[in-house]
XYZ file of C-alpha atoms in Angstrom:
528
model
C 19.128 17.628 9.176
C 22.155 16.817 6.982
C 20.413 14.955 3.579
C 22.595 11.628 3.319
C 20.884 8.985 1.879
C 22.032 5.641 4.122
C 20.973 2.780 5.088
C 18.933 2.000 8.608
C 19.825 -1.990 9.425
C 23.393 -0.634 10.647
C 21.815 2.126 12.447
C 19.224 -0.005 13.994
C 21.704 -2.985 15.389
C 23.667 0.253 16.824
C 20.634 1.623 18.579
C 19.405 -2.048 19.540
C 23.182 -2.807 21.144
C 22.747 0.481 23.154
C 19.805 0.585 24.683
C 18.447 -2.805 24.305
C 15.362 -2.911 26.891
C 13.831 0.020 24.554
C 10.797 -0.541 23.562
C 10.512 -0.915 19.269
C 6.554 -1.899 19.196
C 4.003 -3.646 21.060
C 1.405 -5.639 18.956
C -1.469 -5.726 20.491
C -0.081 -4.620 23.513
C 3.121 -7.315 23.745
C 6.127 -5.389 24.070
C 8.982 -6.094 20.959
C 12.156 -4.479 22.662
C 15.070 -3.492 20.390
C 16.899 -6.627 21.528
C 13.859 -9.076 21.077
C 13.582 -7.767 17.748
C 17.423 -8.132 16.921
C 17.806 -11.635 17.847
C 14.702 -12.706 16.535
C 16.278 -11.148 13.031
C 19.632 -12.152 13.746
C 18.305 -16.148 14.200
C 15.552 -15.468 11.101
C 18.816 -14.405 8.575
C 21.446 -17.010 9.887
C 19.042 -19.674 9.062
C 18.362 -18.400 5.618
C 22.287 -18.398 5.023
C 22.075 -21.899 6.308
C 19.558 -22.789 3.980
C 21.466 -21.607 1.050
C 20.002 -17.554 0.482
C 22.724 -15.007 -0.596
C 22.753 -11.515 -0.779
C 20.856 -10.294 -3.432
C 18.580 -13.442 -3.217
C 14.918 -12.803 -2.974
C 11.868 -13.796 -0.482
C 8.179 -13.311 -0.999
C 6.425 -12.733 1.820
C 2.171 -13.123 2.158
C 1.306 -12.305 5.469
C -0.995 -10.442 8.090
C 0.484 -7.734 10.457
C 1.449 -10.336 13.479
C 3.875 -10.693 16.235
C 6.036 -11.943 13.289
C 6.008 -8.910 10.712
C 8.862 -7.188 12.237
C 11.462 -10.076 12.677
C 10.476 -11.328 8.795
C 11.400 -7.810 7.770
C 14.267 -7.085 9.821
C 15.431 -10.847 9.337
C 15.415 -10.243 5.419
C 17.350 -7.167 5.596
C 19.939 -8.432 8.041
C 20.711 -11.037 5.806
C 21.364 -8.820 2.953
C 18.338 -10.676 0.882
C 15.160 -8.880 -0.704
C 11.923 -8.516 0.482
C 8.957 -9.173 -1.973
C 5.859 -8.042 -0.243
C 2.371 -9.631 -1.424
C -0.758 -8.411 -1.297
C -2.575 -10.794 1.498
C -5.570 -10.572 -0.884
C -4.112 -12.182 -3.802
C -4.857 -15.144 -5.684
C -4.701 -16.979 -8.695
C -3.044 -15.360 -11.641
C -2.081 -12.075 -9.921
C -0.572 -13.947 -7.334
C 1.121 -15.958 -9.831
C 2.599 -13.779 -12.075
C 4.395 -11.998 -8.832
C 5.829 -15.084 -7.725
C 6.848 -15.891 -11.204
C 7.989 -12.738 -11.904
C 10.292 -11.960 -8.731
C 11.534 -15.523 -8.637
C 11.678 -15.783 -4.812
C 14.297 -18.434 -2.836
C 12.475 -18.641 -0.097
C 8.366 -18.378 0.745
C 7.430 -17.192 4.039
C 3.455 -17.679 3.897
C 0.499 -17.337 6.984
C -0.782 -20.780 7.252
C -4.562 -19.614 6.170
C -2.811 -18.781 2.576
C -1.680 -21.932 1.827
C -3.789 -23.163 -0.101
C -4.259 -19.776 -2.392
C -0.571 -20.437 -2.973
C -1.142 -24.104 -3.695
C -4.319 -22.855 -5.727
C -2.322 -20.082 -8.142
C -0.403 -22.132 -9.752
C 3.258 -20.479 -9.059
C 4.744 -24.575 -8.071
C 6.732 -23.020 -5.263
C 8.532 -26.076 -3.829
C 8.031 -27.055 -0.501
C 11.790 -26.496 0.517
C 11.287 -23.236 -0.289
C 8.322 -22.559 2.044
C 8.154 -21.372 5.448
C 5.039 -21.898 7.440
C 3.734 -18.614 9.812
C 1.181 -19.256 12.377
C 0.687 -23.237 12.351
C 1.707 -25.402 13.960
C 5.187 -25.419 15.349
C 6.828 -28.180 13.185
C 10.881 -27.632 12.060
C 9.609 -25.585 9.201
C 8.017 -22.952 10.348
C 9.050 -19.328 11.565
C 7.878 -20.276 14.829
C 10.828 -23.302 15.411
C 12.980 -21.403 13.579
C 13.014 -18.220 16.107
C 13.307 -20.267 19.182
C 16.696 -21.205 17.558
C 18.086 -17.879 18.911
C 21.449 -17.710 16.359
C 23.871 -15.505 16.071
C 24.869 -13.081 13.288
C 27.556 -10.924 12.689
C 27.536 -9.768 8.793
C 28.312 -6.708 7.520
C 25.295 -4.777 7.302
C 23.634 -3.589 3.456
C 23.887 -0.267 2.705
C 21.909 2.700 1.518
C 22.397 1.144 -2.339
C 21.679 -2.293 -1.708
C 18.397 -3.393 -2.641
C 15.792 -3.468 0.251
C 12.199 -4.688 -1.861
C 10.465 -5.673 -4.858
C 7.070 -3.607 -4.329
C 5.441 -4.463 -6.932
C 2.806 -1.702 -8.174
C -0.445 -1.831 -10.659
C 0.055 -1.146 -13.952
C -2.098 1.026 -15.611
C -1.964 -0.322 -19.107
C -0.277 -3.819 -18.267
C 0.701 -6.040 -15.193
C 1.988 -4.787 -11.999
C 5.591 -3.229 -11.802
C 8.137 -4.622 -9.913
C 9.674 -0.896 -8.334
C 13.347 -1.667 -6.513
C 13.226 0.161 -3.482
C 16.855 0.169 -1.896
C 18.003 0.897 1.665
C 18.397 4.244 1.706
C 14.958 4.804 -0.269
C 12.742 2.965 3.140
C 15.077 5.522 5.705
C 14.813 8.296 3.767
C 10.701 7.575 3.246
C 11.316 7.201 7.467
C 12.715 10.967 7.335
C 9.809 12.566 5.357
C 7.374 11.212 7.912
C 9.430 12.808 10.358
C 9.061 16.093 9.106
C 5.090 15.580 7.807
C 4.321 14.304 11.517
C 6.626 17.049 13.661
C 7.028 13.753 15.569
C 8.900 13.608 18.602
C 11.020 11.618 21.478
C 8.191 9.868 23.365
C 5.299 9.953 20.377
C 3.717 6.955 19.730
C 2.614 6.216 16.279
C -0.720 3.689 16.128
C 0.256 1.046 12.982
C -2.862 -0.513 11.241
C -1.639 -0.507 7.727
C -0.562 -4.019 6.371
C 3.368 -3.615 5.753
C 3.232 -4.949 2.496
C 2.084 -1.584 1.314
C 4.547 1.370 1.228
C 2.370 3.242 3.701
C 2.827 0.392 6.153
C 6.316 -0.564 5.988
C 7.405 3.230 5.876
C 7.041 2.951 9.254
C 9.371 -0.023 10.641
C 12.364 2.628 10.737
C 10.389 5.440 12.664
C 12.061 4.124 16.231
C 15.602 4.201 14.256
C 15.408 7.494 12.875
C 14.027 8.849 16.647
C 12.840 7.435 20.095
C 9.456 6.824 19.150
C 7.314 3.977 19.514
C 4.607 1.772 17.268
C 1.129 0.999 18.390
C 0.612 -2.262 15.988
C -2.818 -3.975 15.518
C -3.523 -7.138 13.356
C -5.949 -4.792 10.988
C -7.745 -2.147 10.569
C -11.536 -1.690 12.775
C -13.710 0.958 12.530
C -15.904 0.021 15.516
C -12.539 -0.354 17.444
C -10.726 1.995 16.107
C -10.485 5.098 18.997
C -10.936 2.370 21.662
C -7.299 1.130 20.365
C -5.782 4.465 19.471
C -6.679 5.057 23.448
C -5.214 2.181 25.196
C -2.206 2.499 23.075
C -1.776 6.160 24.263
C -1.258 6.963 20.145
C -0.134 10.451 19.112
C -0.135 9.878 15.663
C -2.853 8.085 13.184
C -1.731 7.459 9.219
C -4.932 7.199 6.556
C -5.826 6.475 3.237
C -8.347 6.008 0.889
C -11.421 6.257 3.042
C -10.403 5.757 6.385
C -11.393 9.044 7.779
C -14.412 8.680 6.177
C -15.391 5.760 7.586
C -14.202 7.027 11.018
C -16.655 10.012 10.724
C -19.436 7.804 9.470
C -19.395 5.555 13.365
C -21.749 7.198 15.593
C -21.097 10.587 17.508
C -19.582 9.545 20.985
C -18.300 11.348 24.339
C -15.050 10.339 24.448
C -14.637 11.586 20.582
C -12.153 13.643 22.145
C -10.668 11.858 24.883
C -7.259 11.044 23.085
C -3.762 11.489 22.780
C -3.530 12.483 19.001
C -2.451 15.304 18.006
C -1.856 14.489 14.693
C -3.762 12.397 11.574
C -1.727 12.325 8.264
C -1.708 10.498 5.204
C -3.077 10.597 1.520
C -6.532 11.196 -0.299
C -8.306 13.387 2.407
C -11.336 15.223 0.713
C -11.608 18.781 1.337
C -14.824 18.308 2.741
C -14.626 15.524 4.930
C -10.803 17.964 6.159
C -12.882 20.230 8.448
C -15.674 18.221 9.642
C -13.184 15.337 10.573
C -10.701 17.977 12.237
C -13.442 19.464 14.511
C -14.867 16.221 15.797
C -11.730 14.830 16.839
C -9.774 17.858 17.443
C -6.737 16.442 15.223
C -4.475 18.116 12.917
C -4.719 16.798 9.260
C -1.422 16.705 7.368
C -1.942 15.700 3.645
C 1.038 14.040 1.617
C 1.681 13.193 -1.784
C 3.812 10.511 -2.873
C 4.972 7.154 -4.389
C 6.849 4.264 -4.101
C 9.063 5.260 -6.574
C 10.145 8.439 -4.820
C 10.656 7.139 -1.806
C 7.118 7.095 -0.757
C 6.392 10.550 0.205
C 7.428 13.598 -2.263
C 5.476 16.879 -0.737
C 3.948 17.689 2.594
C 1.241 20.070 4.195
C 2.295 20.962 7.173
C 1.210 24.692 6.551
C -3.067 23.685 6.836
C -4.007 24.587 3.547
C -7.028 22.314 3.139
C -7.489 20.286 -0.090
C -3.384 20.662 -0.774
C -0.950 17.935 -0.416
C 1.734 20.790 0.237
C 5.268 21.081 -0.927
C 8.189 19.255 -1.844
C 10.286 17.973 1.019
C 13.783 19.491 0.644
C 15.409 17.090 -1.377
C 12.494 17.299 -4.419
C 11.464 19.002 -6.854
C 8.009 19.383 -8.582
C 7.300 20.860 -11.713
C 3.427 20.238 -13.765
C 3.962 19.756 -17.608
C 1.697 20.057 -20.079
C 1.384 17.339 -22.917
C 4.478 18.624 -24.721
C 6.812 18.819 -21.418
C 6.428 22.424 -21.325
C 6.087 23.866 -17.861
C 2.254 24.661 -16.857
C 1.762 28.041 -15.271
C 0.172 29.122 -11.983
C -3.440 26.536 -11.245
C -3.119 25.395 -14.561
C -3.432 21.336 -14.986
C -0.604 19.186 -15.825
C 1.557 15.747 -15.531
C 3.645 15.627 -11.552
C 6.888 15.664 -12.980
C 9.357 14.530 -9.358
C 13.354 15.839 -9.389
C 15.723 15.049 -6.686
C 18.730 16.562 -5.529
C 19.212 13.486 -3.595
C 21.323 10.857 -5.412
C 19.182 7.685 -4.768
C 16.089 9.599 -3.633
C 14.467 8.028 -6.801
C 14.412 4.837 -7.771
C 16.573 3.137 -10.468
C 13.646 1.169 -12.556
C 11.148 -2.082 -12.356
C 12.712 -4.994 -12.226
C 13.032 -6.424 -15.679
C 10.801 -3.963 -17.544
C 13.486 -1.639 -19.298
C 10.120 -0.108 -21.675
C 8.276 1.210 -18.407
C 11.307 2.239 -16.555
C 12.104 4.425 -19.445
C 8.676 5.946 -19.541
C 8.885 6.713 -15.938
C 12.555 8.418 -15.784
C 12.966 10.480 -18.473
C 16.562 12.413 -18.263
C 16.512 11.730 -13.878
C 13.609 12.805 -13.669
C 10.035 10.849 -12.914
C 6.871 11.071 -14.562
C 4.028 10.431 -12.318
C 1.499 9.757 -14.577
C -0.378 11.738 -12.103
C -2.476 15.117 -12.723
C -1.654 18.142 -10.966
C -1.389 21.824 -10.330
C 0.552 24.535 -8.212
C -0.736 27.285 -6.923
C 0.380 30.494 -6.972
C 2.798 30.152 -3.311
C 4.339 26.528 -4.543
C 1.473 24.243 -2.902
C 0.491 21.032 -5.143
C -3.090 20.038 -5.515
C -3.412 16.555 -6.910
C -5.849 15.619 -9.663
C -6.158 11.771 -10.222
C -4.323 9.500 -12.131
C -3.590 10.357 -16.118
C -3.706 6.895 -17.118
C -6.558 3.889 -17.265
C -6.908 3.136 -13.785
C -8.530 3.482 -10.991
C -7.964 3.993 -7.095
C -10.170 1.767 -5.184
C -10.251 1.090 -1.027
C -6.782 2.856 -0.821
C -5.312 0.208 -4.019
C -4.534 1.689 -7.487
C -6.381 -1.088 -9.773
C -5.165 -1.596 -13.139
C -8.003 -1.780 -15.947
C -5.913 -4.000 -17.838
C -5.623 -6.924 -14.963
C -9.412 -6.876 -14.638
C -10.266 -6.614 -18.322
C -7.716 -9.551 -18.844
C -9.134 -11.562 -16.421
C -12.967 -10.839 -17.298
C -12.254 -11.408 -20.689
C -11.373 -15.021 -20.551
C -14.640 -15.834 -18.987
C -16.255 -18.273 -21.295
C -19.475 -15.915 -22.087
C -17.776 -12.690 -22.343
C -16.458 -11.496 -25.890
C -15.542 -7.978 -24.547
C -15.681 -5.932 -21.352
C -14.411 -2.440 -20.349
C -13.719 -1.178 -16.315
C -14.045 1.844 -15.774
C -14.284 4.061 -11.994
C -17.283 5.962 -10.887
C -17.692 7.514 -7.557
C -17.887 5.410 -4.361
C -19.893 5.176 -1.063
C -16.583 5.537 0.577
C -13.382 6.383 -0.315
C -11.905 7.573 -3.939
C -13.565 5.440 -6.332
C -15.720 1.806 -6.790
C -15.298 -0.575 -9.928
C -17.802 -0.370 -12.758
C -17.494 -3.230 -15.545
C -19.106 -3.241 -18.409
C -19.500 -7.013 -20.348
C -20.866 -7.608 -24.136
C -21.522 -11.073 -24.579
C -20.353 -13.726 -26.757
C -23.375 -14.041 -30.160
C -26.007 -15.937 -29.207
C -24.615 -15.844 -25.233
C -26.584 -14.095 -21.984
C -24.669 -12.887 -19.288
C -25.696 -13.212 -15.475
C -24.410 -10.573 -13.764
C -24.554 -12.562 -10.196
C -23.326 -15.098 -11.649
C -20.236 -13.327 -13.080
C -19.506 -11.739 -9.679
C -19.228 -15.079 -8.341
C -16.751 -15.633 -10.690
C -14.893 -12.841 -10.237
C -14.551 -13.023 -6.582
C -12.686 -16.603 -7.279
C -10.545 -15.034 -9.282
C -9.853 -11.344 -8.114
C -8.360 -9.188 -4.920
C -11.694 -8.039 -3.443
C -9.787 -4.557 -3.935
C -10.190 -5.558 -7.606
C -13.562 -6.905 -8.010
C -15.861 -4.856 -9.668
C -19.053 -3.737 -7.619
C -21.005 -3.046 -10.963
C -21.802 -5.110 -13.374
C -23.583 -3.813 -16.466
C -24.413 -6.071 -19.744
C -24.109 -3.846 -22.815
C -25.313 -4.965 -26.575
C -22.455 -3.052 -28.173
C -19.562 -0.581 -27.227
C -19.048 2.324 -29.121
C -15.159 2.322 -30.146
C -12.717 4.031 -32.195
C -11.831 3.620 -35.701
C -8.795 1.690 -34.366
C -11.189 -0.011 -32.352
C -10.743 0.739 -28.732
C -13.983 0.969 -26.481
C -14.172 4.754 -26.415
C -14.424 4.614 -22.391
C -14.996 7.911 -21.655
C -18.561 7.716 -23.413
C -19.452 4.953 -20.167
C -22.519 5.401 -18.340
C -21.298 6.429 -14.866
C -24.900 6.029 -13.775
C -24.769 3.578 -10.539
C -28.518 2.767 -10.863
C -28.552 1.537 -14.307
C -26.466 -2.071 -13.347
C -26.353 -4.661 -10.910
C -24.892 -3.876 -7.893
C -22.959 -6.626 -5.952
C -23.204 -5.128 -2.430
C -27.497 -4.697 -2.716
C -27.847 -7.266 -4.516
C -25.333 -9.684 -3.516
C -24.460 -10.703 0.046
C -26.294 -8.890 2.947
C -24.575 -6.349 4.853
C -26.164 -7.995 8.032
C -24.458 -11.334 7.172
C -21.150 -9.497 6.778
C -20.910 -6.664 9.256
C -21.421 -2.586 9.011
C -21.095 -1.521 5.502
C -18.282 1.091 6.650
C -16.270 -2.230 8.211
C -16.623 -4.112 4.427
C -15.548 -1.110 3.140
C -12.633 -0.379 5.592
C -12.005 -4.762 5.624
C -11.611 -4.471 1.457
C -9.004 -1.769 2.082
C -6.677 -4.279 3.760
């Protein structure tokens, strides 16, 4: 395959005019056909125009996977606009800041999150707002697809800005990372290659879109005749019953989705599938084997971010624990704290090249200071800690920096130390991560509080969960007298108790598992 980076919305009205009746997706079993999909985009962009968006113009999206995901994408990049994805879990400031930050035209907004928008603060005006899942009045998507417009535009190209995706910060707010055209096709290629995928395969979606992992996957039927198997969310209990009726041959994870897969009880039909293959990020090297065996699949570990296109190396060669080698167009090289080149095993910072002009992004939107932390001289610092091995694998290491990945989300100390901070009874607090029932890592915070002040831990969490992404909301609570800090006076973390019995605990302590579900479904439900 000839490496050109280029766009996919000319590609896809190409394939759409030619073989129209092709199935794109089926959510929840309804079939969306190339040429559903195109006029429902087509009608979803000329009313946008109508309503005043230009190219270049941005709209924030906060939505479920529906029925309605792929026209809202598709419609935004027909019409040359942006996409800003939200998190469906956010509210209050986070969500604020976003909104305030990406300065959206237009709102498109699931009817149940109304009133966290309302709530957060952001003032979007209701002009600007488009209504998803309501009732049918002249606002909302609904009315506005049964339209059925035409729309004949030029189509953006490979350069032309695609999404916003904003990212946590590890020291600061989220980033903003501009992800162009050619960025989301060329992310479509290295799945391609991780997943040996083929005409007829049919790839089971039940990753939100507004991560990376997720809408990676809306140009798989472009790039080859391949199908998706979409579901609302992610379900544990449902999980292989799904994967069966939609005749899957390929299942994505993260976090700890395979571990919460292995944890549902043994059954006879473990087996009685069509996958052949189960690839993503973060699979433990002992859960590799164990999960492998039961459901005779073939795990294929990646390694990636947005900023590089969403996938940089790929193990397609079985060597369990590694996240495998650079796709063709990359480069990786592990530096030590000087930017000298580590040697065989030996621990260092991801550095990412590409041969690929465009293969990397250009920077986060208005924040010149990180951008210029993260490409120094073309080239991007991860932030992330790894090592090669002696035949060019990469074995990833965790994050360098003061965060920590929780239910498949990277969670910025800083936006939960912010927010805990104001709380009227806390004059300090530290977050730290310390190893989790499931998945890479839980939240631990630690609180000191205000002279004369007592802190209720319960009481705190209550707060919190107001105020927070439940991907962000600590599980542990601990009341300390004092922190021990630096002589500049920073807490000195690393001296933390990562004890998990020595602090309240929200999920004993707080609400039931029996009023909530299995503990593996809360797990797998704060994931999403």
């Amino acid at each position: 395959m000839t490496h050109i980076l280029k766009g996919f919305i000319e590609e896809f009205n190409t394939k759409a005019n030619h073989h129209p009746n092709r199935v794109f997706a089926r959510f929840n079993g309804e079939e969306i056909t190339f040429a559903r999909l195109k006029t429902h985009a087509d009608t979803l962009a000329a009313h946008l125009r109508l309503r005043g968006l230009k190219p270049g113009d941005r709209v924030a999206v906060m939505m479920r996977n529906s029925q309605f995901s792929l026209p809202v994408l598709f419609g935004i990049a027909r019409a040359g606009a942006v996409w800003v994805p939200i998190n469906a879990q956010l509210k209050g400031e986070g969500l604020r800041y976003i909104l305030a930050h990406s300065k959206p035209k237009f709102v498109l907004c699931d009817v149940e999150y109304l009133a966290t928008l309302k709530d957060c603060g952001a003032g979007t005006p209701s002009d600007a707002l488009i209504t998803i899942g309501g009732p049918a009045d002249p606002g909302s998507l609904e009315a506005i697809l049964r339209e059925s417009k035409a729309f004949d535009d030029v189509a953006p190209d490979a350069n032309d800005l695609f999404a916003i995706m904003y990212t946590s910060g590890t020291t600061g707010r989220p980033k903003g990372v501009l992800v162009s055209h050619g960025m989301l096709r060329l992310a479509g290629e290295a799945v391609q290659r991780l997943t040996a995928m083929r005409s007829g395969d049919v790839f089971f979606v039940w990753e939100p879109f507004f991560h990376i992992g997720g809408a990676q996957l809306i140009v798989l039927p472009i790039v080859e005749d391949v199908t998706l198997a979409m579901v609302d969310r992610f379900s544990a209990s449902r999980f292989w019953d799904q994967v069966r009726g939609s005749a899957a041959t390929h299942i994505h994870y993260l976090g700890g989705i395979l571990q919460i897969l292995l944890k549902q009880p043994e059954h006879p039909l473990d087996r009685q599938h069509a996958v052949r293959i189960a690839w993503g990020g973060g699979c433990p090297k002992d859960v590799w084997k164990k999960f492998s065996d039961r459901f005779g699949v073939e795990i294929r570990e990646c390694y990636g971010m947005t900023e590089a296109s969403s996938i940089t190396t790929s193990n397609s060669d079985g060597v369990v624990g590694s996240v495998g080698k650079p796709m063709p167009w990359y480069t990786v090289e592990i530096v030590d704290e000087n930017g000298n080149p580590c040697g065989p095993d030996e621990r260092g910072e991801i550095v990412v090249r590409s041969t690929l002009d465009g293969a990397l992004f250009t920077g986060y939107l208005d924040n010149p200071e990180a951008t210029s932390r993260a490409l120094v001289k073309s080239a991007l610092r991860t932030g992330d800690v790894g090592a090669l091995d002696a035949n060019g694998n990469l074995w990833f290491h965790g994050r360098m920096t003061d965060s920590v990945r929780c239910k498949g989300e990277n969670v910025s100390a800083w936006e939960v130390e912010s927010l805990a901070a104001t709380h009227p009874l806390v004059e300090d607090c530290a977050m730290i991560g310390v190893e989790a029932y499931v998945g890479e890592q839980d939240i631990k915070l630690f609180v000191k509080a205000k002279n004369g002040k007592s802190i209720d831990p319960r009481e705190l969490s209550g707060w919190l969960t107001e105020r927070l992404a439940p991907y962000q909301n600590p599980r542990y609570i601990k009341v300390v007298g004092e922190f021990e800090r630096t002589p500049s006076q920073r807490i000195m973390k690393h001296l933390l108790s990562r004890e998990l019995h020595d602090c309240w605990d929200r999920l004993t302590t707080g609400q039931s598992v029996g009023q909530a579900g299995s503990r593996d479904d809360q797990a797998a439900k704060s994931m999403l």
